[in-house]
CSV table of C-alpha atoms and ligand atoms in Angstrom, one decimal:
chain,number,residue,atom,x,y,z
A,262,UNK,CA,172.6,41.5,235.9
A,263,UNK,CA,175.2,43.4,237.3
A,264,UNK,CA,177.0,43.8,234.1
A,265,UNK,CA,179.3,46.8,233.1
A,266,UNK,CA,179.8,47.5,229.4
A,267,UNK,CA,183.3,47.5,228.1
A,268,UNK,CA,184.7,50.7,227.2
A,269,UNK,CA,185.0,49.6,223.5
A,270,UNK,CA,182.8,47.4,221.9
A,271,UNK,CA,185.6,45.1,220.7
A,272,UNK,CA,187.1,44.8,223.9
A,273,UNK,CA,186.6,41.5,225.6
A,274,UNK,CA,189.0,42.2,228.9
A,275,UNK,CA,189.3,45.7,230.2
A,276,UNK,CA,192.0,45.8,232.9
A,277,UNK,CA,192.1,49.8,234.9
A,278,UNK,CA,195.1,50.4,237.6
A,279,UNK,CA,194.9,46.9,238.7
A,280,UNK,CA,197.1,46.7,241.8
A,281,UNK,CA,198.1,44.1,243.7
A,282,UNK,CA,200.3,43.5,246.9
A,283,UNK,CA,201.3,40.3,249.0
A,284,UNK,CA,201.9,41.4,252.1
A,285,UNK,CA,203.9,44.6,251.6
A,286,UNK,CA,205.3,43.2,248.8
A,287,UNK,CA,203.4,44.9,245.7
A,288,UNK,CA,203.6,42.2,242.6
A,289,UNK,CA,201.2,44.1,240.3
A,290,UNK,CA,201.7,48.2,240.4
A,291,UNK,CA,198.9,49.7,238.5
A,292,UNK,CA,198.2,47.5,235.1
A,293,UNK,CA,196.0,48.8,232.5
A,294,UNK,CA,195.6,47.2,229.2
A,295,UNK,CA,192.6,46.3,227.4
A,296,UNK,CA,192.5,42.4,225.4
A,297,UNK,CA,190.3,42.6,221.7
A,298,UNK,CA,187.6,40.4,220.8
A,299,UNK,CA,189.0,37.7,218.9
A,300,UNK,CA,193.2,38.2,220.2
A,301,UNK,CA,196.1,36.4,220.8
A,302,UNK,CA,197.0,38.7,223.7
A,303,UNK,CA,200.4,38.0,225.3
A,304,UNK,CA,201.9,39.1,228.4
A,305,UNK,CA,205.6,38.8,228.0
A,306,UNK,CA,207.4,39.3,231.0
A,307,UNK,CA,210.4,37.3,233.2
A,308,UNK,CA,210.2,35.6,236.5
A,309,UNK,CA,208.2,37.5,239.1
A,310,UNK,CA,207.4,40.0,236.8
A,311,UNK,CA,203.7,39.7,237.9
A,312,UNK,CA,201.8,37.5,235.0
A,313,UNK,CA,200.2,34.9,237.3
A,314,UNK,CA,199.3,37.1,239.6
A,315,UNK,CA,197.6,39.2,236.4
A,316,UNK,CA,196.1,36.0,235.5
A,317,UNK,CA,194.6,34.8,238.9
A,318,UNK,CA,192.8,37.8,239.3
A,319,UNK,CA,191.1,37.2,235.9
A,320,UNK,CA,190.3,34.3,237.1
A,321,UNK,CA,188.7,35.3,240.0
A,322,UNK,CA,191.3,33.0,241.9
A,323,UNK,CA,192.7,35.9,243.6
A,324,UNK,CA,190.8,38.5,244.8
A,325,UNK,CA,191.0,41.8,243.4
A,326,UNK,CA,192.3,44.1,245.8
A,327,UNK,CA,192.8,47.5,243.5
A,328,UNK,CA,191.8,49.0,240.1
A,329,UNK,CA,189.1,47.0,237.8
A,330,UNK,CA,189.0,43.8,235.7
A,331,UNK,CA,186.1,43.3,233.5
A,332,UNK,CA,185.8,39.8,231.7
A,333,UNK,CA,183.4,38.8,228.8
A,334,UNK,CA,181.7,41.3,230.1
A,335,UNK,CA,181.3,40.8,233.8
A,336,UNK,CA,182.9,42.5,237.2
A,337,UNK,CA,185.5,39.7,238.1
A,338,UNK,CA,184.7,41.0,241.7
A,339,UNK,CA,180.6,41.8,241.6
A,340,UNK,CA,180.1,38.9,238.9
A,341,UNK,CA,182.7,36.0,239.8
A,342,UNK,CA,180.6,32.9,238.4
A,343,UNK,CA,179.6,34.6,235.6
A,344,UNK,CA,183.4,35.5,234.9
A,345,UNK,CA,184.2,31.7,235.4
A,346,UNK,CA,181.5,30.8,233.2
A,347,UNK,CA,182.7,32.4,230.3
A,348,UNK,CA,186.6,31.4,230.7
A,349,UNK,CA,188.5,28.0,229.8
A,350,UNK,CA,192.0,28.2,232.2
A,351,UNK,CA,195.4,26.6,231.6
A,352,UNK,CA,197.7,26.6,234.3
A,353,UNK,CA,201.1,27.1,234.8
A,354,UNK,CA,201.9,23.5,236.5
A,355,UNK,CA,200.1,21.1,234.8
A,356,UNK,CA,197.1,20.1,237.1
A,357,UNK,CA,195.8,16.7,235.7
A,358,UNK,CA,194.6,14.3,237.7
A,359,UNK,CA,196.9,11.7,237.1
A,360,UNK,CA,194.9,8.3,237.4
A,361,UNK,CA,192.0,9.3,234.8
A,362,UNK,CA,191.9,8.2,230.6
A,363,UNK,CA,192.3,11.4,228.6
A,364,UNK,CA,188.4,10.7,227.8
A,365,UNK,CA,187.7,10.3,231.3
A,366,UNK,CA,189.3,13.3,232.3
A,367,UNK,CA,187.5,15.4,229.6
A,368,UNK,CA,184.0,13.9,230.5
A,369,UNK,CA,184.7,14.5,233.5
A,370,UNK,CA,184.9,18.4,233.4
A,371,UNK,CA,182.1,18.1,231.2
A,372,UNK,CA,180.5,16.8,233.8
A,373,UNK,CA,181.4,19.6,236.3
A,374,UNK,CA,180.4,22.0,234.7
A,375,UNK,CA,176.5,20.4,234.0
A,376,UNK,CA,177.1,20.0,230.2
A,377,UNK,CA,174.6,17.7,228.7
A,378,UNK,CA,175.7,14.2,227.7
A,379,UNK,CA,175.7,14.3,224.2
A,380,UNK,CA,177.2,17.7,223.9
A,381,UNK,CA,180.2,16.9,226.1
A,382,UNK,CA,180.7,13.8,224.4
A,383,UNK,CA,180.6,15.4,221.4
A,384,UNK,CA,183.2,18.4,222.4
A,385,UNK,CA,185.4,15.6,223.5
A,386,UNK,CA,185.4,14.2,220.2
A,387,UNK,CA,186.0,17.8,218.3
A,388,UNK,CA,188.6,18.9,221.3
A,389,UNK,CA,190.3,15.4,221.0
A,390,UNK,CA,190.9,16.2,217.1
A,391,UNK,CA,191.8,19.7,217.6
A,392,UNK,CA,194.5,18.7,219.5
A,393,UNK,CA,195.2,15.4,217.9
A,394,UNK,CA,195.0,12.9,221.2
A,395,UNK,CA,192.4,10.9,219.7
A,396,UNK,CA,194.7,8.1,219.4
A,397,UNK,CA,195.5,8.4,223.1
A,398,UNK,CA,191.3,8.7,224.0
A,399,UNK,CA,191.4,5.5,226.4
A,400,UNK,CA,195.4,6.3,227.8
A,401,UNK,CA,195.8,7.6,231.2
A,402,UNK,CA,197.0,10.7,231.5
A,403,UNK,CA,200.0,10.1,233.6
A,404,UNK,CA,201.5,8.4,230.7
A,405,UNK,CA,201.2,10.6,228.5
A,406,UNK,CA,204.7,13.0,227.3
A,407,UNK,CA,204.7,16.4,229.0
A,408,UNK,CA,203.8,17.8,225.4
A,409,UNK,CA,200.4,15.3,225.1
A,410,UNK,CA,199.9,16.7,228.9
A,411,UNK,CA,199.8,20.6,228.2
A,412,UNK,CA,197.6,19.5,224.6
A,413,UNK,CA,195.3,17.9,227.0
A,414,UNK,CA,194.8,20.6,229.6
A,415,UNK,CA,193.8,23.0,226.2
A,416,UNK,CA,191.6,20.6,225.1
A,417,UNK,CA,190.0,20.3,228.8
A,418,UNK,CA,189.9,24.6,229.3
A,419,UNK,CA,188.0,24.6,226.2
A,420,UNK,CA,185.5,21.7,227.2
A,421,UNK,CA,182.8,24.9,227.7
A,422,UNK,CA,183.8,26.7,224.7
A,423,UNK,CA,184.9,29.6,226.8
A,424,UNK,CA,185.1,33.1,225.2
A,425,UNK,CA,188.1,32.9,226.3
A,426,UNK,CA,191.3,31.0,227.3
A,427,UNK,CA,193.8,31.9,230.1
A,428,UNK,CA,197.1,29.9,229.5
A,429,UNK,CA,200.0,30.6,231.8
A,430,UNK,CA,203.3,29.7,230.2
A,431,UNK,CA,201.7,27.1,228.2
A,432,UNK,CA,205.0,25.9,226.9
A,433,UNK,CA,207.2,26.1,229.8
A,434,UNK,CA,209.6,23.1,230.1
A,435,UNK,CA,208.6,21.8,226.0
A,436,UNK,CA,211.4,20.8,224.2
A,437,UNK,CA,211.0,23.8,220.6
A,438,UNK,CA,209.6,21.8,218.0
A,439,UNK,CA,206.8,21.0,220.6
A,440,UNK,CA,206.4,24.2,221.5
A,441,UNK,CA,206.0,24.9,217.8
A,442,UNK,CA,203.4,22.5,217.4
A,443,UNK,CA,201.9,23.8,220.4
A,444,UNK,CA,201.8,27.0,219.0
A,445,UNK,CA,199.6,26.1,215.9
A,446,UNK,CA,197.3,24.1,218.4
A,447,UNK,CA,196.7,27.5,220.2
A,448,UNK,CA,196.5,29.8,217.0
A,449,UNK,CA,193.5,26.5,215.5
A,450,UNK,CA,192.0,27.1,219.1
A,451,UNK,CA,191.8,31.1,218.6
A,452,UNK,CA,190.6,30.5,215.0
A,453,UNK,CA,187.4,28.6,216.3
A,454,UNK,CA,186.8,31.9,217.6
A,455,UNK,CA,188.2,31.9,220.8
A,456,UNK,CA,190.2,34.9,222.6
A,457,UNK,CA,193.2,33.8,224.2
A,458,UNK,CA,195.3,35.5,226.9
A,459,UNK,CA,198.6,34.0,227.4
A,460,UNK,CA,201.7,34.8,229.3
A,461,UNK,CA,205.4,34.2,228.7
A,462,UNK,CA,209.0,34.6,229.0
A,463,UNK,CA,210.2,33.7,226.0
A,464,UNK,CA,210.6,36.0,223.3
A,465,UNK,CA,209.7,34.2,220.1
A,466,UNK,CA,206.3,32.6,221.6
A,467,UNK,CA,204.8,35.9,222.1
A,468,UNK,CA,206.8,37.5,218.8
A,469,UNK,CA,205.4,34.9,216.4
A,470,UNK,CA,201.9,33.8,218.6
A,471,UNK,CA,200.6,36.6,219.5
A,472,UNK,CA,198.4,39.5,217.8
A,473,UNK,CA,199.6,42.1,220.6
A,474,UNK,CA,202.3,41.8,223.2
A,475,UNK,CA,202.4,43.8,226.7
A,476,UNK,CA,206.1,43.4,228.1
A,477,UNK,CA,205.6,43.5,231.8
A,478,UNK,CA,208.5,43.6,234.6
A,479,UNK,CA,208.3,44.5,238.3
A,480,UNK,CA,204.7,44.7,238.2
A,481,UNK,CA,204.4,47.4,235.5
A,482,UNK,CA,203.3,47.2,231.7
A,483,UNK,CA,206.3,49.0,230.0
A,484,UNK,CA,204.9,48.8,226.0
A,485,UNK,CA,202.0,47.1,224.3
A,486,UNK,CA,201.6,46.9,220.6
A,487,UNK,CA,202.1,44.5,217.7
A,488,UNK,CA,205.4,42.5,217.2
A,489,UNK,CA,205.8,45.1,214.7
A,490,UNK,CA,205.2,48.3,216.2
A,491,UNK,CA,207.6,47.2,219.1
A,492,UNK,CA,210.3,46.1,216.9
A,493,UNK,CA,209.2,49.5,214.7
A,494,UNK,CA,210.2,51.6,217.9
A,495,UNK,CA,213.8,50.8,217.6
A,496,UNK,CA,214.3,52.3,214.7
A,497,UNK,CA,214.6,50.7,211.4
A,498,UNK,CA,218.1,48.9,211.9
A,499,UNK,CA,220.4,48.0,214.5
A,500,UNK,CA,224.4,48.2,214.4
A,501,UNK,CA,226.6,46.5,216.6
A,502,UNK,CA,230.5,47.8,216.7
A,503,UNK,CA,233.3,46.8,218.5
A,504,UNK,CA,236.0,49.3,218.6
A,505,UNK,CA,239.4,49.8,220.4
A,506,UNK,CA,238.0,52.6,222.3
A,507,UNK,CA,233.6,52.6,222.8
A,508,UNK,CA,234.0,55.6,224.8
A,509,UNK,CA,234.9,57.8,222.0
A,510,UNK,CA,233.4,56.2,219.4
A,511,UNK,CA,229.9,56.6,221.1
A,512,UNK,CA,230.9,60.5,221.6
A,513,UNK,CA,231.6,60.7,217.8
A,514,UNK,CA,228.8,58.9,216.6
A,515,UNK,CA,225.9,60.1,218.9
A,516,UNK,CA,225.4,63.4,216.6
A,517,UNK,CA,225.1,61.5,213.0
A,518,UNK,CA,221.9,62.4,212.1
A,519,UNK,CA,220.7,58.7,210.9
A,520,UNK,CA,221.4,57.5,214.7
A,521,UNK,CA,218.2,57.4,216.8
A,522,UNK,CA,219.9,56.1,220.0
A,523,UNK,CA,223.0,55.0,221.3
A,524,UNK,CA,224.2,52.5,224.0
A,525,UNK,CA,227.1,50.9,225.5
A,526,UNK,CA,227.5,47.4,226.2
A,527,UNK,CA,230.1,45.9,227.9
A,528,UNK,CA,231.4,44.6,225.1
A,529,UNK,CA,230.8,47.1,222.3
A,530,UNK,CA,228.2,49.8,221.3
A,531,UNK,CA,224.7,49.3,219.7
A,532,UNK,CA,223.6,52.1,217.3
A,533,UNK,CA,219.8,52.3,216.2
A,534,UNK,CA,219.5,54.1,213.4
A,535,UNK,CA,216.3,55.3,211.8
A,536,UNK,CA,217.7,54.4,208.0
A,537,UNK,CA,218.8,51.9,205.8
A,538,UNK,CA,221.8,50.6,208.0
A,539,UNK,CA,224.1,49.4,205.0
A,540,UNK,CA,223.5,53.2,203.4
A,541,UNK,CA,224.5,54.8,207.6
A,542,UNK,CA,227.2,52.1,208.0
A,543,UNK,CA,230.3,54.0,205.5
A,544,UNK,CA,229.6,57.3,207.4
A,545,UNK,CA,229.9,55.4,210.7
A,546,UNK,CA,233.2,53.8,209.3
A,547,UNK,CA,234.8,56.8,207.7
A,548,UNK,CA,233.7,59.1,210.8
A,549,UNK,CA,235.6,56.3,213.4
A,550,UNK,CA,238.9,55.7,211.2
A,551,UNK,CA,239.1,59.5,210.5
A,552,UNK,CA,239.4,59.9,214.8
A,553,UNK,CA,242.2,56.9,214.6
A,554,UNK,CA,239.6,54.5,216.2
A,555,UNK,CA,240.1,50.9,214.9
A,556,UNK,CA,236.5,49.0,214.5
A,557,UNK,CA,237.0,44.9,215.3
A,558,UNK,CA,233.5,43.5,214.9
A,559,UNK,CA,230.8,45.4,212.3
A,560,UNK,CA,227.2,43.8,212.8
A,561,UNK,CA,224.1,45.0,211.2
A,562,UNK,CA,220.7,43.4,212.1
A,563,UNK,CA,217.1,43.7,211.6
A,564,UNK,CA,215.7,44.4,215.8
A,565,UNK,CA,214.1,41.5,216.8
A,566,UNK,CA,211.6,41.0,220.3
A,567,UNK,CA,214.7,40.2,222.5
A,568,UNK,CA,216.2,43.7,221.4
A,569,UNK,CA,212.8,45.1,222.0
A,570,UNK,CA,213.0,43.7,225.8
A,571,UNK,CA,216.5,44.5,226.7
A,572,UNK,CA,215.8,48.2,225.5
A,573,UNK,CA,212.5,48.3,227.0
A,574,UNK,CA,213.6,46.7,230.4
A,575,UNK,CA,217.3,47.2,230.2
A,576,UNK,CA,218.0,43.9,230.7
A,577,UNK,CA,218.0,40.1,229.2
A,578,UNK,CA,215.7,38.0,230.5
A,579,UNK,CA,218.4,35.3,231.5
A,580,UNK,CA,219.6,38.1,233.8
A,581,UNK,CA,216.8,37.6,236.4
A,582,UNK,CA,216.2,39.2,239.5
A,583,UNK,CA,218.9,42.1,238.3
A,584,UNK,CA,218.3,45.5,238.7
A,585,UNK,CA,218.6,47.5,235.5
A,586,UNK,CA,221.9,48.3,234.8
A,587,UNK,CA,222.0,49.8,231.7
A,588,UNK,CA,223.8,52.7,229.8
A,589,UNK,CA,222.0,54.2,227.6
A,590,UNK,CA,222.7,57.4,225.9
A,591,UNK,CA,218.8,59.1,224.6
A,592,UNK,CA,219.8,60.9,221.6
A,593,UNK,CA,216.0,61.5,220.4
A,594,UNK,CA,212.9,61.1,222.1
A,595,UNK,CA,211.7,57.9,222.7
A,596,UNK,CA,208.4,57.2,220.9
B,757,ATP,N1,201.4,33.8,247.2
B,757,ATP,C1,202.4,34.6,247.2
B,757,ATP,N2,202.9,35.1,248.3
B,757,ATP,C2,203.9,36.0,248.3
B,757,ATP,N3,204.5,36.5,247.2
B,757,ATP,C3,204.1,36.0,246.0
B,757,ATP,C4,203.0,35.1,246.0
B,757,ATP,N4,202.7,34.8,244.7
B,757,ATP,C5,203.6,35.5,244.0
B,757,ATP,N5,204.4,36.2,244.8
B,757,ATP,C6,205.5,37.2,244.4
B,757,ATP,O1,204.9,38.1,243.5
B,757,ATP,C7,205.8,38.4,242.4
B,757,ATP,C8,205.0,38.1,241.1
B,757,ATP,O2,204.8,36.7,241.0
B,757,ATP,P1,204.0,36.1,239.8
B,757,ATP,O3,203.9,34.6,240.1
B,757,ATP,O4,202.8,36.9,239.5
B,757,ATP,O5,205.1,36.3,238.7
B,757,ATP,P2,205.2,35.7,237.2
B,757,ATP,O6,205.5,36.8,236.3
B,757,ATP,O7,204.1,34.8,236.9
B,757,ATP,O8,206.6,34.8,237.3
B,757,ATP,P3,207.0,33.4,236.6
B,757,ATP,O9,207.4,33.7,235.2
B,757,ATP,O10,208.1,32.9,237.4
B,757,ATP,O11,205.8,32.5,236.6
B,757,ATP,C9,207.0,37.6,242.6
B,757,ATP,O12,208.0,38.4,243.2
B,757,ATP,C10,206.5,36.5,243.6
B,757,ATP,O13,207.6,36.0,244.4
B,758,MG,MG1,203.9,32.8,236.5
């Protein structure tokens, strides 16, 4: 067996400068991360940021072209079936053959992928469960609600009981209490003692979902690390102020010694500040009225994952395809 031992023991994907290019377009620009044994490992990222193409070469859809991608284990270039052997895949569009019964569908795979009768008849009956369709065993698929749809497609990229699952925006186009119920399908799937490797674009999915988080954008991992570490990095509070004159009041409050950073926003400034933000918030006020500056709008908030990503990429995700644009003012070291 051509196998190549992960760098860690607990590692179950080990992804080295992967690279790759369509055309002379490059989508992926030298990704390295590495997905525990065991994980809810999200890639969060917006449109064309590179996660499907990520994915595919997991897969073994795409061919790698640069850098290294080890699977449960296995070469995704020297060992391709075993790769596919040991992964269950959700994709993006949902890929259901239409004119099959959600059994039929299920034995089906089973059925591809040489399982013995009883034990694919049997995983249908423990997937069907899992992701409560046994009700809807004998409907066809095609009338089934777009939620039921993406439930199925889990239950059918686990028929093998992969090490672990690929899903690729599983919630994309779910209405939110769906795609909450969708998300305790996925953390029941990962409890069974699956790994799962999901991508996304929004913010709250990978923040409550996942165990780690990589935001990606033009082909690049920025961060990885728990909802909590990223959050952690922008300090311990944020303040928002709106003021009669931002210019100045960023130039007087960039040297208190509580602020950690400091940005302008075109419609106020954002302080992060590495204390309590109700004990920083009088200094801020007496430092601003004491230069004549008049504050209009005082907001202080805990960071949350979509500050993380505007800092991180210096932009909102609804601001696709933009360049970043962003003013930002380093006052200490980033971490
Ligand atoms: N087959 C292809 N041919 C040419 N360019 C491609 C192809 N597939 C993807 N791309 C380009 O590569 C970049 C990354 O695409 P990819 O599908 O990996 O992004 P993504 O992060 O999955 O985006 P989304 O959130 O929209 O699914 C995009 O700019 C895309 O236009
Ligand atoms: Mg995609």
């Amino acid at each position: 067996m051509a196998e190549t031992a992960p760098h860690r023991d607990d590692a179950i994907i080990v992804v080295e400068n992967l690279e790759h290019s369509y055309g002379s377009f490059r989508a992926v620009d030298g990704i390295s991360f590495t997905v525990k044994k065991g994980e809810i490992f999200s890639f969060l990222g917006p449109n064309g940021a590179g996660k499907s193409t990520v994915i595919n070469i997991l897969i073994t859809l795409l061919s790698l072209q640069k850098g290294k991608a080890i699977v449960a284990g296995y070469d995704v270039t020297g060992d391709a079936q075993k790769v596919r052997e040991s992964i269950g895949i959700v994709f993006q569009d949902i890929t259901l053959d239409r004119d099959m019964t959600v059994w039929e569908l299920l034995e089906f795979h089973g059925r591809l992928y040489d399982m013995p009768v009883k034990e694919r008849r049997d995983r249908i009956d423990e997937l069907l469960k899992l992701v409560q369709l046994e009700a809807k065993r004998d409907e066809l698929s095609k009338r089934l609600s777009g939620g039921m749809k993406r439930r199925l497609e889990i239950a059918r990229g686990l028929m093998t009981r992969p090490q672990v699952l690929f899903l690729d925006e599983p919630t994309i186009g779910l209405d939110p209490q769906t795609r909450m119920r969708m998300w305790e399908y996925i953390k029941g799937v990962n409890r069974e003692g699956t790994t799962i490797f999901l991508t996304t674009h929004y913010m709250d999915e990978a923040d409550q979902l996942s165990d780690r988080i990589s935001i990606i954008d033009y082909g690049k991992i920025i961060i990885t690390g728990t909802s909590w570490e990223l959050k952690n990095t922008l300090g311990r509070d944020l303040i928002y102020l709106k003021t009669d004159n931002n210019a100045n009041a960023l130039r007087l409050l960039e040297h208190l010694p509580a602020v950690r950073e400091i940005t302008e926003k075109s419609k106020g400034i954002v302080l992060m500040v590495n204390e309590d933000g109700t004990k920083v918030l009088p200094g801020i006020i007496d430092t601003l009225r004491n230069d004549g500056i008049e504050i209009s709008t005082i907001n202080l908030k805990k960071p949350t994952m979509d500050d993380v990503f505007v800092f991180y990429t210096g932009r909102e995700l609804r601001d696709e395809g933009q360049a970043p644009a962003r003013a930002m003012f380093l006052r200490a070291g980033r971490r």
